[in-house]
Amino acid sequence: MSRARQPPLVTGISPNEGIAWTKVTIRGENLGTGPADLIGLTICGHNCLLTAEWMSASKIVCRVGQAKNDKGDIIVTTKSGGKGTSTVSFKLLKPEKIGILDQSAVWVDEMNYYDMRTDRNKGIPPLSLRPANPLGIEIDKSRFPQKDLEALFPGMSADFTSENFSAAWYLIENHSTTRFAAITIHK
């Protein structure tokens, strides 16, 4: 005779408050026997099952979505134990709206930006991590006079990090003598 499993019981969540898409760690008892056993997860009334990552019978990691309620329970449902209960709650914070010129104390990690809409990592590395030679071709400074380049491209720059970057100036200045045979094409 098989013994029925106890229903899931959520006893902790960290952090216990945050804005939508905050990554949280859920702790508790009987949170499933494996990833396939986890069939439901709601936080503040929002279904978070798509972002859930079952770690163990006492730990699940997920992201809080756009919830209907400002504060609510964390409910785990499993095949083996049914619908569970929660002794803790999560508070959904409303993000502060700021304009493009307002100062913000929020750090944006450009190296690891994740877009939930497209399910892809995005972002560009900060300037300090960008290569000095973006084309990866040996730089061969031309004998082209700087004054002639400035006259040919007024108000422009060969600095690829500049707002006034000119690709033509960059190529003339750094690769005017490069031969196609020297370029390796990566497929």
PDB file of C-alpha atoms in Angstrom:
ATOM      1  CA  MET A   1       0.000   0.000   0.000  1.00  0.00           C
ATOM      2  CA  SER A   2       1.507   3.336  -1.068  1.00  0.00           C
ATOM      3  CA  ARG A   3       1.657   6.259   1.291  1.00  0.00           C
ATOM      4  CA  ALA A   4       0.182   9.541  -0.019  1.00  0.00           C
ATOM      5  CA  ARG A   5       2.651  12.412  -0.112  1.00  0.00           C
ATOM      6  CA  GLN A   6       1.994  15.517   1.934  1.00  0.00           C
ATOM      7  CA  PRO A   7       0.930  18.650   0.019  1.00  0.00           C
ATOM      8  CA  PRO A   8       3.626  21.262  -0.713  1.00  0.00           C
ATOM      9  CA  LEU A   9       4.295  23.807   2.023  1.00  0.00           C
ATOM     10  CA  VAL A  10       6.162  27.037   1.217  1.00  0.00           C
ATOM     11  CA  THR A  11       7.997  28.295   4.304  1.00  0.00           C
ATOM     12  CA  GLY A  12      10.314  30.904   2.809  1.00  0.00           C
ATOM     13  CA  ILE A  13      10.957  33.151  -0.175  1.00  0.00           C
ATOM     14  CA  SER A  14      14.005  35.295  -0.848  1.00  0.00           C
ATOM     15  CA  PRO A  15      13.762  38.145  -1.540  1.00  0.00           C
ATOM     16  CA  ASN A  16      10.273  38.585  -0.111  1.00  0.00           C
ATOM     17  CA  GLU A  17       9.548  41.708  -2.164  1.00  0.00           C
ATOM     18  CA  GLY A  18      10.516  43.092  -5.571  1.00  0.00           C
ATOM     19  CA  ILE A  19       9.330  44.350  -8.931  1.00  0.00           C
ATOM     20  CA  ALA A  20       8.029  42.138 -11.741  1.00  0.00           C
ATOM     21  CA  TRP A  21      10.644  39.688 -13.127  1.00  0.00           C
ATOM     22  CA  THR A  22      12.534  39.598  -9.817  1.00  0.00           C
ATOM     23  CA  LYS A  23      14.330  36.256  -9.451  1.00  0.00           C
ATOM     24  CA  VAL A  24      13.271  34.532  -6.230  1.00  0.00           C
ATOM     25  CA  THR A  25      14.256  31.390  -4.341  1.00  0.00           C
ATOM     26  CA  ILE A  26      11.353  29.496  -2.814  1.00  0.00           C
ATOM     27  CA  ARG A  27      12.039  27.203   0.161  1.00  0.00           C
ATOM     28  CA  GLY A  28       9.716  24.684   1.744  1.00  0.00           C
ATOM     29  CA  GLU A  29       8.711  21.073   2.171  1.00  0.00           C
ATOM     30  CA  ASN A  30       7.378  18.534  -0.349  1.00  0.00           C
ATOM     31  CA  LEU A  31       7.933  20.855  -3.329  1.00  0.00           C
ATOM     32  CA  GLY A  32       7.898  17.892  -5.694  1.00  0.00           C
ATOM     33  CA  THR A  33       9.873  14.786  -6.549  1.00  0.00           C
ATOM     34  CA  GLY A  34      11.438  16.245  -9.692  1.00  0.00           C
ATOM     35  CA  PRO A  35      10.930  18.875 -12.416  1.00  0.00           C
ATOM     36  CA  ALA A  36       8.128  16.855 -14.068  1.00  0.00           C
ATOM     37  CA  ASP A  37       6.238  16.619 -10.747  1.00  0.00           C
ATOM     38  CA  LEU A  38       5.938  20.428 -10.509  1.00  0.00           C
ATOM     39  CA  ILE A  39       2.696  21.305 -12.330  1.00  0.00           C
ATOM     40  CA  GLY A  40       1.767  24.688 -10.834  1.00  0.00           C
ATOM     41  CA  LEU A  41       3.422  27.719  -9.256  1.00  0.00           C
ATOM     42  CA  THR A  42       1.731  31.034  -8.543  1.00  0.00           C
ATOM     43  CA  ILE A  43       3.048  34.112  -6.770  1.00  0.00           C
ATOM     44  CA  CYS A  44       0.567  36.890  -5.943  1.00  0.00           C
ATOM     45  CA  GLY A  45      -1.920  35.213  -8.293  1.00  0.00           C
ATOM     46  CA  HIS A  46       0.489  35.135 -11.276  1.00  0.00           C
ATOM     47  CA  ASN A  47       1.412  31.845 -12.938  1.00  0.00           C
ATOM     48  CA  CYS A  48       5.219  31.514 -12.664  1.00  0.00           C
ATOM     49  CA  LEU A  49       5.525  27.917 -13.851  1.00  0.00           C
ATOM     50  CA  LEU A  50       7.227  28.827 -17.165  1.00  0.00           C
ATOM     51  CA  THR A  51      10.155  30.439 -15.356  1.00  0.00           C
ATOM     52  CA  ALA A  52      10.329  27.840 -12.560  1.00  0.00           C
ATOM     53  CA  GLU A  53      13.481  25.797 -12.081  1.00  0.00           C
ATOM     54  CA  TRP A  54      12.995  22.854  -9.704  1.00  0.00           C
ATOM     55  CA  MET A  55      16.178  22.396  -7.648  1.00  0.00           C
ATOM     56  CA  SER A  56      15.106  19.933  -4.946  1.00  0.00           C
ATOM     57  CA  ALA A  57      12.128  18.887  -2.840  1.00  0.00           C
ATOM     58  CA  SER A  58      12.863  21.930  -0.670  1.00  0.00           C
ATOM     59  CA  LYS A  59      13.929  24.556  -3.247  1.00  0.00           C
ATOM     60  CA  ILE A  60      12.532  26.141  -6.433  1.00  0.00           C
ATOM     61  CA  VAL A  61      13.924  29.191  -8.270  1.00  0.00           C
ATOM     62  CA  CYS A  62      11.725  31.328 -10.544  1.00  0.00           C
ATOM     63  CA  ARG A  63      10.904  34.861 -11.658  1.00  0.00           C
ATOM     64  CA  VAL A  64       7.872  36.767 -10.391  1.00  0.00           C
ATOM     65  CA  GLY A  65       5.714  37.964 -13.277  1.00  0.00           C
ATOM     66  CA  GLN A  66       3.264  40.831 -13.647  1.00  0.00           C
ATOM     67  CA  ALA A  67       1.036  39.899 -10.746  1.00  0.00           C
ATOM     68  CA  LYS A  68      -2.599  40.878 -10.260  1.00  0.00           C
ATOM     69  CA  ASN A  69      -2.162  41.538  -6.550  1.00  0.00           C
ATOM     70  CA  ASP A  70       0.341  43.715  -4.701  1.00  0.00           C
ATOM     71  CA  LYS A  71       0.854  41.063  -2.019  1.00  0.00           C
ATOM     72  CA  GLY A  72       0.067  37.389  -2.032  1.00  0.00           C
ATOM     73  CA  ASP A  73       0.886  33.801  -1.260  1.00  0.00           C
ATOM     74  CA  ILE A  74       3.256  31.477  -3.059  1.00  0.00           C
ATOM     75  CA  ILE A  75       1.297  28.373  -4.088  1.00  0.00           C
ATOM     76  CA  VAL A  76       3.084  25.262  -5.354  1.00  0.00           C
ATOM     77  CA  THR A  77       1.115  22.431  -6.978  1.00  0.00           C
ATOM     78  CA  THR A  78       2.622  19.004  -7.628  1.00  0.00           C
ATOM     79  CA  LYS A  79       1.319  15.779  -9.168  1.00  0.00           C
ATOM     80  CA  SER A  80       2.371  13.832  -6.090  1.00  0.00           C
ATOM     81  CA  GLY A  81       1.040  16.151  -3.365  1.00  0.00           C
ATOM     82  CA  GLY A  82      -1.610  18.334  -4.968  1.00  0.00           C
ATOM     83  CA  LYS A  83      -2.124  22.033  -4.258  1.00  0.00           C
ATOM     84  CA  GLY A  84      -0.041  23.371  -1.409  1.00  0.00           C
ATOM     85  CA  THR A  85      -0.158  26.205   1.092  1.00  0.00           C
ATOM     86  CA  SER A  86       2.173  28.987   2.142  1.00  0.00           C
ATOM     87  CA  THR A  87       3.243  30.439   5.486  1.00  0.00           C
ATOM     88  CA  VAL A  88       4.931  33.428   3.781  1.00  0.00           C
ATOM     89  CA  SER A  89       3.947  36.012   1.197  1.00  0.00           C
ATOM     90  CA  PHE A  90       5.592  38.080  -1.532  1.00  0.00           C
ATOM     91  CA  LYS A  91       5.092  41.831  -1.929  1.00  0.00           C
ATOM     92  CA  LEU A  92       5.122  43.100  -5.524  1.00  0.00           C
ATOM     93  CA  LEU A  93       6.619  46.583  -5.721  1.00  0.00           C
ATOM     94  CA  LYS A  94       5.585  49.024  -8.418  1.00  0.00           C
ATOM     95  CA  PRO A  95       8.618  50.240 -10.374  1.00  0.00           C
ATOM     96  CA  GLU A  96       9.261  53.943 -10.113  1.00  0.00           C
ATOM     97  CA  LYS A  97       8.756  55.718 -13.412  1.00  0.00           C
ATOM     98  CA  ILE A  98      11.706  57.842 -14.423  1.00  0.00           C
ATOM     99  CA  GLY A  99      12.358  59.978 -17.460  1.00  0.00           C
ATOM    100  CA  ILE A 100      15.403  59.780 -19.682  1.00  0.00           C
ATOM    101  CA  LEU A 101      17.003  62.739 -17.937  1.00  0.00           C
ATOM    102  CA  ASP A 102      16.229  61.636 -14.371  1.00  0.00           C
ATOM    103  CA  GLN A 103      18.997  60.150 -12.271  1.00  0.00           C
ATOM    104  CA  SER A 104      18.560  56.544 -11.249  1.00  0.00           C
ATOM    105  CA  ALA A 105      20.337  54.429  -8.663  1.00  0.00           C
ATOM    106  CA  VAL A 106      19.616  51.218 -10.582  1.00  0.00           C
ATOM    107  CA  TRP A 107      22.596  49.325 -11.985  1.00  0.00           C
ATOM    108  CA  VAL A 108      22.003  47.712 -15.389  1.00  0.00           C
ATOM    109  CA  ASP A 109      24.291  44.760 -15.967  1.00  0.00           C
ATOM    110  CA  GLU A 110      24.959  45.082 -19.705  1.00  0.00           C
ATOM    111  CA  MET A 111      26.923  41.847 -19.809  1.00  0.00           C
ATOM    112  CA  ASN A 112      24.000  39.688 -18.731  1.00  0.00           C
ATOM    113  CA  TYR A 113      20.759  41.317 -19.853  1.00  0.00           C
ATOM    114  CA  TYR A 114      17.929  38.812 -20.339  1.00  0.00           C
ATOM    115  CA  ASP A 115      14.874  39.718 -22.395  1.00  0.00           C
ATOM    116  CA  MET A 116      11.920  37.653 -21.133  1.00  0.00           C
ATOM    117  CA  ARG A 117       9.831  38.514 -24.221  1.00  0.00           C
ATOM    118  CA  THR A 118      12.246  36.904 -26.680  1.00  0.00           C
ATOM    119  CA  ASP A 119      13.855  34.417 -24.261  1.00  0.00           C
ATOM    120  CA  ARG A 120      17.333  35.603 -25.267  1.00  0.00           C
ATOM    121  CA  ASN A 121      20.345  37.138 -23.614  1.00  0.00           C
ATOM    122  CA  LYS A 122      21.050  40.602 -24.939  1.00  0.00           C
ATOM    123  CA  GLY A 123      23.296  43.542 -24.360  1.00  0.00           C
ATOM    124  CA  ILE A 124      26.643  44.819 -25.439  1.00  0.00           C
ATOM    125  CA  PRO A 125      29.772  44.787 -23.357  1.00  0.00           C
ATOM    126  CA  PRO A 126      30.775  48.046 -21.692  1.00  0.00           C
ATOM    127  CA  LEU A 127      33.396  50.147 -23.459  1.00  0.00           C
ATOM    128  CA  SER A 128      36.159  48.835 -21.214  1.00  0.00           C
ATOM    129  CA  LEU A 129      35.562  45.291 -22.517  1.00  0.00           C
ATOM    130  CA  ARG A 130      35.189  46.110 -26.216  1.00  0.00           C
ATOM    131  CA  PRO A 131      38.147  45.177 -28.397  1.00  0.00           C
ATOM    132  CA  ALA A 132      40.599  47.881 -29.460  1.00  0.00           C
ATOM    133  CA  ASN A 133      40.458  46.354 -32.943  1.00  0.00           C
ATOM    134  CA  PRO A 134      36.784  45.567 -33.638  1.00  0.00           C
ATOM    135  CA  LEU A 135      37.396  43.963 -37.060  1.00  0.00           C
ATOM    136  CA  GLY A 136      40.108  41.613 -35.842  1.00  0.00           C
ATOM    137  CA  ILE A 137      42.270  42.503 -38.847  1.00  0.00           C
ATOM    138  CA  GLU A 138      45.838  43.619 -38.348  1.00  0.00           C
ATOM    139  CA  ILE A 139      45.861  47.415 -38.163  1.00  0.00           C
ATOM    140  CA  ASP A 140      48.148  49.084 -40.676  1.00  0.00           C
ATOM    141  CA  LYS A 141      48.066  52.859 -40.152  1.00  0.00           C
ATOM    142  CA  SER A 142      48.021  54.567 -43.543  1.00  0.00           C
ATOM    143  CA  ARG A 143      50.198  57.389 -44.661  1.00  0.00           C
ATOM    144  CA  PHE A 144      47.045  59.399 -45.336  1.00  0.00           C
ATOM    145  CA  PRO A 145      47.491  62.856 -43.727  1.00  0.00           C
ATOM    146  CA  GLN A 146      45.254  63.520 -40.711  1.00  0.00           C
ATOM    147  CA  LYS A 147      44.339  66.987 -42.007  1.00  0.00           C
ATOM    148  CA  ASP A 148      43.078  65.492 -45.275  1.00  0.00           C
ATOM    149  CA  LEU A 149      40.906  63.022 -43.351  1.00  0.00           C
ATOM    150  CA  GLU A 150      39.488  65.847 -41.212  1.00  0.00           C
ATOM    151  CA  ALA A 151      38.693  67.837 -44.384  1.00  0.00           C
ATOM    152  CA  LEU A 152      37.155  64.793 -46.071  1.00  0.00           C
ATOM    153  CA  PHE A 153      34.996  63.902 -43.013  1.00  0.00           C
ATOM    154  CA  PRO A 154      34.175  67.212 -41.236  1.00  0.00           C
ATOM    155  CA  GLY A 155      32.850  66.759 -37.706  1.00  0.00           C
ATOM    156  CA  MET A 156      33.380  62.985 -37.861  1.00  0.00           C
ATOM    157  CA  SER A 157      35.781  60.622 -36.091  1.00  0.00           C
ATOM    158  CA  ALA A 158      37.538  57.291 -36.659  1.00  0.00           C
ATOM    159  CA  ASP A 159      36.975  56.413 -32.979  1.00  0.00           C
ATOM    160  CA  PHE A 160      34.315  53.656 -33.107  1.00  0.00           C
ATOM    161  CA  THR A 161      33.097  54.561 -29.592  1.00  0.00           C
ATOM    162  CA  SER A 162      32.361  58.144 -30.670  1.00  0.00           C
ATOM    163  CA  GLU A 163      28.883  59.418 -31.418  1.00  0.00           C
ATOM    164  CA  ASN A 164      30.293  60.886 -34.662  1.00  0.00           C
ATOM    165  CA  PHE A 165      31.959  57.646 -35.804  1.00  0.00           C
ATOM    166  CA  SER A 166      32.664  57.357 -39.533  1.00  0.00           C
ATOM    167  CA  ALA A 167      33.283  53.802 -40.745  1.00  0.00           C
ATOM    168  CA  ALA A 168      34.882  55.107 -43.957  1.00  0.00           C
ATOM    169  CA  TRP A 169      37.376  57.245 -41.992  1.00  0.00           C
ATOM    170  CA  TYR A 170      38.168  54.284 -39.712  1.00  0.00           C
ATOM    171  CA  LEU A 171      38.821  51.981 -42.679  1.00  0.00           C
ATOM    172  CA  ILE A 172      40.986  54.527 -44.527  1.00  0.00           C
ATOM    173  CA  GLU A 173      42.999  55.311 -41.413  1.00  0.00           C
ATOM    174  CA  ASN A 174      43.505  51.719 -40.209  1.00  0.00           C
ATOM    175  CA  HIS A 175      43.044  49.390 -43.166  1.00  0.00           C
ATOM    176  CA  SER A 176      43.714  51.258 -46.416  1.00  0.00           C
ATOM    177  CA  THR A 177      46.586  48.895 -47.310  1.00  0.00           C
ATOM    178  CA  THR A 178      44.910  45.672 -46.123  1.00  0.00           C
ATOM    179  CA  ARG A 179      44.572  43.040 -48.846  1.00  0.00           C
ATOM    180  CA  PHE A 180      41.585  40.716 -49.105  1.00  0.00           C
ATOM    181  CA  ALA A 181      43.975  37.760 -48.873  1.00  0.00           C
ATOM    182  CA  ALA A 182      44.845  38.873 -45.337  1.00  0.00           C
ATOM    183  CA  ILE A 183      41.207  38.622 -44.217  1.00  0.00           C
ATOM    184  CA  THR A 184      40.074  35.289 -42.763  1.00  0.00           C
ATOM    185  CA  ILE A 185      36.397  34.613 -43.225  1.00  0.00           C
ATOM    186  CA  HIS A 186      34.743  32.699 -40.360  1.00  0.00           C
ATOM    187  CA  LYS A 187      31.739  30.573 -41.237  1.00  0.00           C
TER     188      LYS A 187
END
